[in-house]
Amino acid sequence: MLVIDKQVCAFPHRFVDLLMNLRLPLLALAIAAPVCATATTTQRLTIVNNGETVGSVVATVDGSHTGVDYAVSNNGRGPKHHEDVILNEHDLPISWTVQGTSLMGGDVAEAFHWSDGHATWISQAEQGESDGASPLLYVLNDTSPWAYGVYARALLRAPNQTLKTTPSGVMHLEKLQTVDLDPAGCKLRLDVYAIGGIDTKPLYVLLDRQGQLEASVDSQGTAIKAGCEAAARPIDELVANLEDLRLRHLREKLAHTYDKPVRISNVHVFDPGTGNVGPLQTVITFNHRITFVGDAPDKQGPADDEVVYDGEGGVLVPGLHDMHSHTTSDSGLNYIAAGVTSTRDMGNVNSFLLKLIPRIDSGELVGPRITPNGFMEGRSPYSARNGFIPATVEEAVKDVDWYADRGYFQIKIYNSMNPDWVAPIAAEAHHRGMRVTGHIPAFDSPDRAIRDGYDEITHINQLALGWVLKPGEDTRTTLRLTALARLADLDLDAPQVRATIELMMSRHIAHDPTMSIVERLLVSRAAQTPEPEAPVIDHMPITYSRYRKRTFVPSPTPELTAQYSAAVKKCLDIIKVLYDRGIRLLPGTDDTNGFSLHRELELYVKAGIPPAQVLRLATLGPEEYMGKSHQLGSIERGKLADFFLIAEDPTKDISAIRSPRLVMKGGVVFFPSEIYEAIGVRPFTTSPPQITRGAKEVAH
């Protein structure tokens, strides 16, 4: 919807104030001031997530200057900031500022400025400057759908639709198709583009025939021209189909499939049952399964019809299991490259997940084995927009049946659920043979949730905050993160702590700590490489690497920073207490990549759990919990061929799992170095193991 206004020409005061506060040079007035007496246009976009409105973009264009207000509210959080951008005659930004708050409420004060051949910028990630006769395309750290339109228009005017970017990298644009949409009388004819080069997956934008942004899709949802919200669903389907095509092509390129036995010789095998790494052995697989583990079964060497890999003295580890994933279309590549061959999805758009799982299982797409959990949320201003949001308890019980009919493993209850509904939901789930897990609903407590039917509690903060919250405090907000500062002074021998742990022990309650995401949120600080990201960040594209260098918590004072650091240490102490008391730990990440699971396991070792036992928690343990240990979790004859090869012994250094050289899932071979190169990540290993015989593959 376009609205035409008349506006007196004036340089935007908050834009000037921000530049002054950041001590950056102002533009010359001839460049910076908007053209007087021009009409302004206001473009409005609506952010839609899973069929519900969760935010908006309002952009006011006045000549070369645009002011943008962007706000998202979903799951009690979301970015909220104002942008000012000035473009030159080539549609390249010569000044761009962002001020407000990011996803979890951390402060944002970002600015880019170019004048007379000199560029300066400051963001949460870094501060820098460079010289050049013309400006390079600046990549925002705290971005918005409007920024995607800025990128696209600049790329449309560039040679080969490719531009170097600041602070680094190269961005390119590819037109994919033109579509006509007519939702509820809102006719749209749009050109669909993919922006690549700055992340591990393309960014999809839809422009009108004049090159103006009409829609885009990112992790916050689908941004769509106001008044055309009904187009969000067909746009989601369109982008899903485009991603599907891209991912199928990658599968054809990256999956190495053989119709003959695959022999991996000269390897040690980690046994999670004993915690030992065995002597040099041979492992043979055929038709998805392991057919042999032991000394070489023949004296004459491999048969002529086998494919042989030389493991070069490395260690084979059963495939890792992320017990707290939120699957995306492209997360499968990231997981497989990291040796994660199984995940438990803890909340998603139901239609998306039900379509994706069979396509991964059939081998059409690359990805781990996914066990789905049914997400159930209550209705409130802070609701997450996944799964079901029932209006009544009777509707909630029917939703449980919907999940049970489709074979879901568990019900996951979320923040806004009415605490009084937990017991009937849990009763129906148990009646249908399902377990119950989740957050502790706001104004509830871990002890009551357990008594009402929880079999498991997810997130270390959801467990521990029950010991420090005050009556009436609302964990539907980011308080569920910031209140962790109170853990710094928590006595783990306090009566309320002992009572909960004893209740968990008596009822065999499991715990999924997701410690890696809690650590990241609490210790990350602007312009610093946080410890959990250090092994990864320099390998990643610019969007990933810059986003990780930020302050997630709001306004951390020196006192709060010390409390957050102490809270991380206390959380590790809690994990060790739970382990020592025999409570089952389920390593999960609340993320979409294997890097975070690697960190999760490192943190358990840091807490004091032996590396071999940590590996058991991430391999055989989840399969025992879900009744699949007869198929998965260890490298034994007859089990599914899910494992990965690393160079060093992970029972001596758990971080050895960060560098798989080969990953096998269901007998299909993947080389992480190939996957990473295909998605724009610098590989963590130099080369895959050598094939010594029978390299011919089955055509896809």
XYZ file of N, CA and C in Angstrom, residues 18-101:
252
model
N 22.232 10.255 16.080
C 22.941 8.979 16.139
C 24.367 9.128 15.638
N 24.537 9.826 14.513
C 25.884 10.013 13.981
C 26.760 10.798 14.959
N 26.176 11.808 15.608
C 26.934 12.587 16.583
C 27.332 11.717 17.780
N 26.373 10.914 18.274
C 26.657 10.063 19.428
C 27.738 9.046 19.126
N 27.749 8.552 17.861
C 28.744 7.563 17.476
C 30.065 8.199 17.059
N 30.074 9.545 17.036
C 31.283 10.298 16.676
C 31.758 9.974 15.267
N 30.794 9.792 14.373
C 31.132 9.584 12.970
C 30.949 10.893 12.227
N 31.719 11.150 11.159
C 31.573 12.407 10.417
C 30.228 12.476 9.730
N 29.628 13.663 9.738
C 28.360 13.869 9.035
C 28.617 14.036 7.546
N 27.633 13.707 6.769
C 27.706 13.929 5.332
C 27.674 15.424 5.049
N 28.243 15.789 3.931
C 28.068 17.157 3.460
C 26.587 17.406 3.223
N 26.127 18.607 3.566
C 24.685 18.873 3.454
C 24.178 18.677 2.038
N 25.029 18.924 1.074
C 24.590 18.753 -0.316
C 24.243 17.308 -0.611
N 24.914 16.373 0.105
C 24.627 14.955 -0.079
C 23.533 14.509 0.871
N 23.611 14.992 2.116
C 22.776 14.422 3.156
C 21.355 14.942 3.162
N 21.171 16.192 2.858
C 19.835 16.758 3.013
C 18.897 16.246 1.944
N 17.682 15.869 2.327
C 16.714 15.467 1.337
C 16.298 16.636 0.460
N 15.842 16.295 -0.707
C 15.417 17.339 -1.639
C 14.144 17.981 -1.118
N 14.103 19.309 -1.028
C 12.959 20.000 -0.474
C 11.781 19.981 -1.441
N 10.630 20.053 -0.855
C 9.379 20.203 -1.605
C 9.062 18.998 -2.471
N 9.618 17.830 -2.099
C 9.274 16.632 -2.845
C 8.222 15.844 -2.083
N 7.419 15.096 -2.828
C 6.427 14.246 -2.190
C 7.117 13.046 -1.564
N 6.606 12.615 -0.435
C 7.130 11.416 0.195
C 6.195 10.248 -0.085
N 6.770 9.060 -0.139
C 5.961 7.852 -0.274
C 6.223 6.961 0.924
N 5.187 6.347 1.415
C 5.301 5.442 2.555
C 4.887 4.050 2.129
N 5.788 3.113 2.284
C 5.493 1.729 1.950
C 5.413 0.921 3.232
N 4.362 0.116 3.339
C 4.144 -0.689 4.540
C 4.187 -2.175 4.178
N 4.931 -2.919 4.977
C 4.986 -4.370 4.853
C 4.498 -4.991 6.157
N 3.829 -6.110 6.050
C 3.387 -6.872 7.213
C 4.237 -8.129 7.328
N 4.686 -8.443 8.549
C 5.457 -9.662 8.785
C 4.481 -10.748 9.229
N 4.434 -11.853 8.483
C 3.517 -12.952 8.766
C 4.339 -14.201 9.078
N 4.010 -14.861 10.189
C 4.696 -16.091 10.583
C 3.651 -17.155 10.877
N 3.697 -18.248 10.119
C 2.768 -19.359 10.306
C 1.319 -18.879 10.304
N 1.015 -17.952 9.401
C -0.352 -17.496 9.226
C -0.784 -16.370 10.141
N 0.104 -15.897 11.033
C -0.269 -14.840 11.966
C 0.644 -13.635 11.795
N 0.067 -12.442 11.971
C 0.834 -11.210 11.886
C 1.690 -11.051 13.134
N 2.994 -10.873 12.934
C 3.912 -10.744 14.066
C 4.730 -9.460 14.015
N 4.589 -8.659 12.958
C 5.390 -7.449 12.886
C 5.092 -6.621 11.658
N 5.883 -5.559 11.482
C 5.643 -4.639 10.373
C 6.929 -3.920 9.988
N 6.919 -3.410 8.771
C 7.955 -2.518 8.264
C 7.245 -1.296 7.693
N 7.639 -0.111 8.120
C 7.085 1.126 7.574
C 8.256 1.956 7.066
N 8.313 2.148 5.750
C 9.425 2.864 5.121
C 8.907 4.146 4.475
N 9.467 5.267 4.869
C 9.089 6.565 4.314
C 10.225 7.066 3.437
N 9.950 7.172 2.135
C 10.971 7.529 1.148
C 10.794 8.983 0.758
N 11.875 9.733 0.895
C 11.862 11.153 0.536
C 13.138 11.437 -0.250
N 13.018 11.399 -1.574
C 14.196 11.575 -2.402
C 15.176 10.435 -2.190
N 16.414 10.781 -1.876
C 17.438 9.755 -1.685
C 17.434 9.175 -0.278
N 16.637 9.757 0.609
C 16.609 9.318 2.003
C 15.377 8.473 2.288
N 15.574 7.402 3.061
C 14.459 6.574 3.522
C 14.598 6.344 5.016
N 13.504 6.542 5.736
C 13.430 6.196 7.147
C 12.583 4.942 7.304
N 13.063 4.005 8.071
C 12.411 2.701 8.178
C 12.184 2.356 9.649
N 10.944 2.014 9.984
C 10.630 1.483 11.305
C 10.277 0.008 11.158
N 10.993 -0.820 11.892
C 10.859 -2.275 11.788
C 10.616 -2.826 13.176
N 9.592 -3.653 13.326
C 9.281 -4.216 14.638
C 8.683 -5.604 14.473
N 9.166 -6.555 15.281
C 8.639 -7.912 15.315
C 8.391 -8.283 16.775
N 7.255 -8.913 17.046
C 6.966 -9.430 18.376
C 6.451 -10.854 18.221
N 7.301 -11.802 18.532
C 6.971 -13.217 18.388
C 7.698 -13.978 19.484
N 6.969 -14.780 20.253
C 7.596 -15.561 21.310
C 8.225 -14.659 22.370
N 7.602 -13.509 22.631
C 8.091 -12.609 23.660
C 9.371 -11.894 23.317
N 9.709 -11.841 22.044
C 10.957 -11.203 21.642
C 10.843 -10.761 20.191
N 11.885 -10.120 19.696
C 11.896 -9.698 18.297
C 12.642 -8.392 18.125
N 13.271 -8.170 16.958
C 13.981 -6.912 16.704
C 13.008 -5.744 16.606
N 13.454 -4.590 17.089
C 12.656 -3.360 17.008
C 13.640 -2.220 16.812
N 13.683 -1.679 15.598
C 14.645 -0.601 15.384
C 14.232 0.318 14.241
N 14.922 1.447 14.197
C 14.700 2.447 13.157
C 15.957 2.556 12.298
N 15.761 2.602 10.986
C 16.862 2.788 10.038
C 16.711 4.116 9.318
N 17.835 4.713 8.992
C 17.888 5.810 8.026
C 18.937 5.461 6.989
N 18.554 5.495 5.725
C 19.491 5.148 4.662
C 19.428 6.202 3.570
N 20.584 6.601 3.063
C 20.697 7.528 1.943
C 21.438 6.819 0.817
N 20.866 6.840 -0.378
C 21.435 6.160 -1.537
C 22.035 7.167 -2.498
N 23.088 6.733 -3.215
C 23.627 7.576 -4.276
C 22.915 7.273 -5.593
N 23.437 7.821 -6.678
C 22.769 7.675 -7.972
C 22.808 6.246 -8.506
N 23.637 5.385 -7.915
C 23.710 3.982 -8.316
C 22.939 3.080 -7.359
N 22.122 3.667 -6.513
C 21.344 2.940 -5.505
C 22.221 2.247 -4.477
N 23.436 2.734 -4.286
C 24.314 2.219 -3.239
C 24.198 3.088 -1.995
N 24.106 2.514 -0.818
C 24.056 3.321 0.404
C 25.353 4.099 0.604
N 25.196 5.396 0.866
C 26.345 6.200 1.270
C 26.231 6.590 2.740
N 25.078 6.328 3.317
C 24.905 6.468 4.756
C 23.755 5.567 5.188
N 23.988 4.843 6.291
C 22.978 3.885 6.748
C 23.133 3.743 8.258
N 22.092 4.045 8.994
C 22.135 3.903 10.445
C 20.972 3.046 10.916
N 21.217 2.341 12.011
C 20.185 1.525 12.647
C 20.281 1.765 14.147
N 19.133 2.033 14.777
C 19.134 2.288 16.205
C 17.890 1.649 16.818
N 18.090 0.903 17.908
C 16.960 0.260 18.573
C 17.435 -0.930 19.375
N 16.702 -2.060 19.264
C 17.065 -3.281 19.983
C 16.989 -4.470 19.036
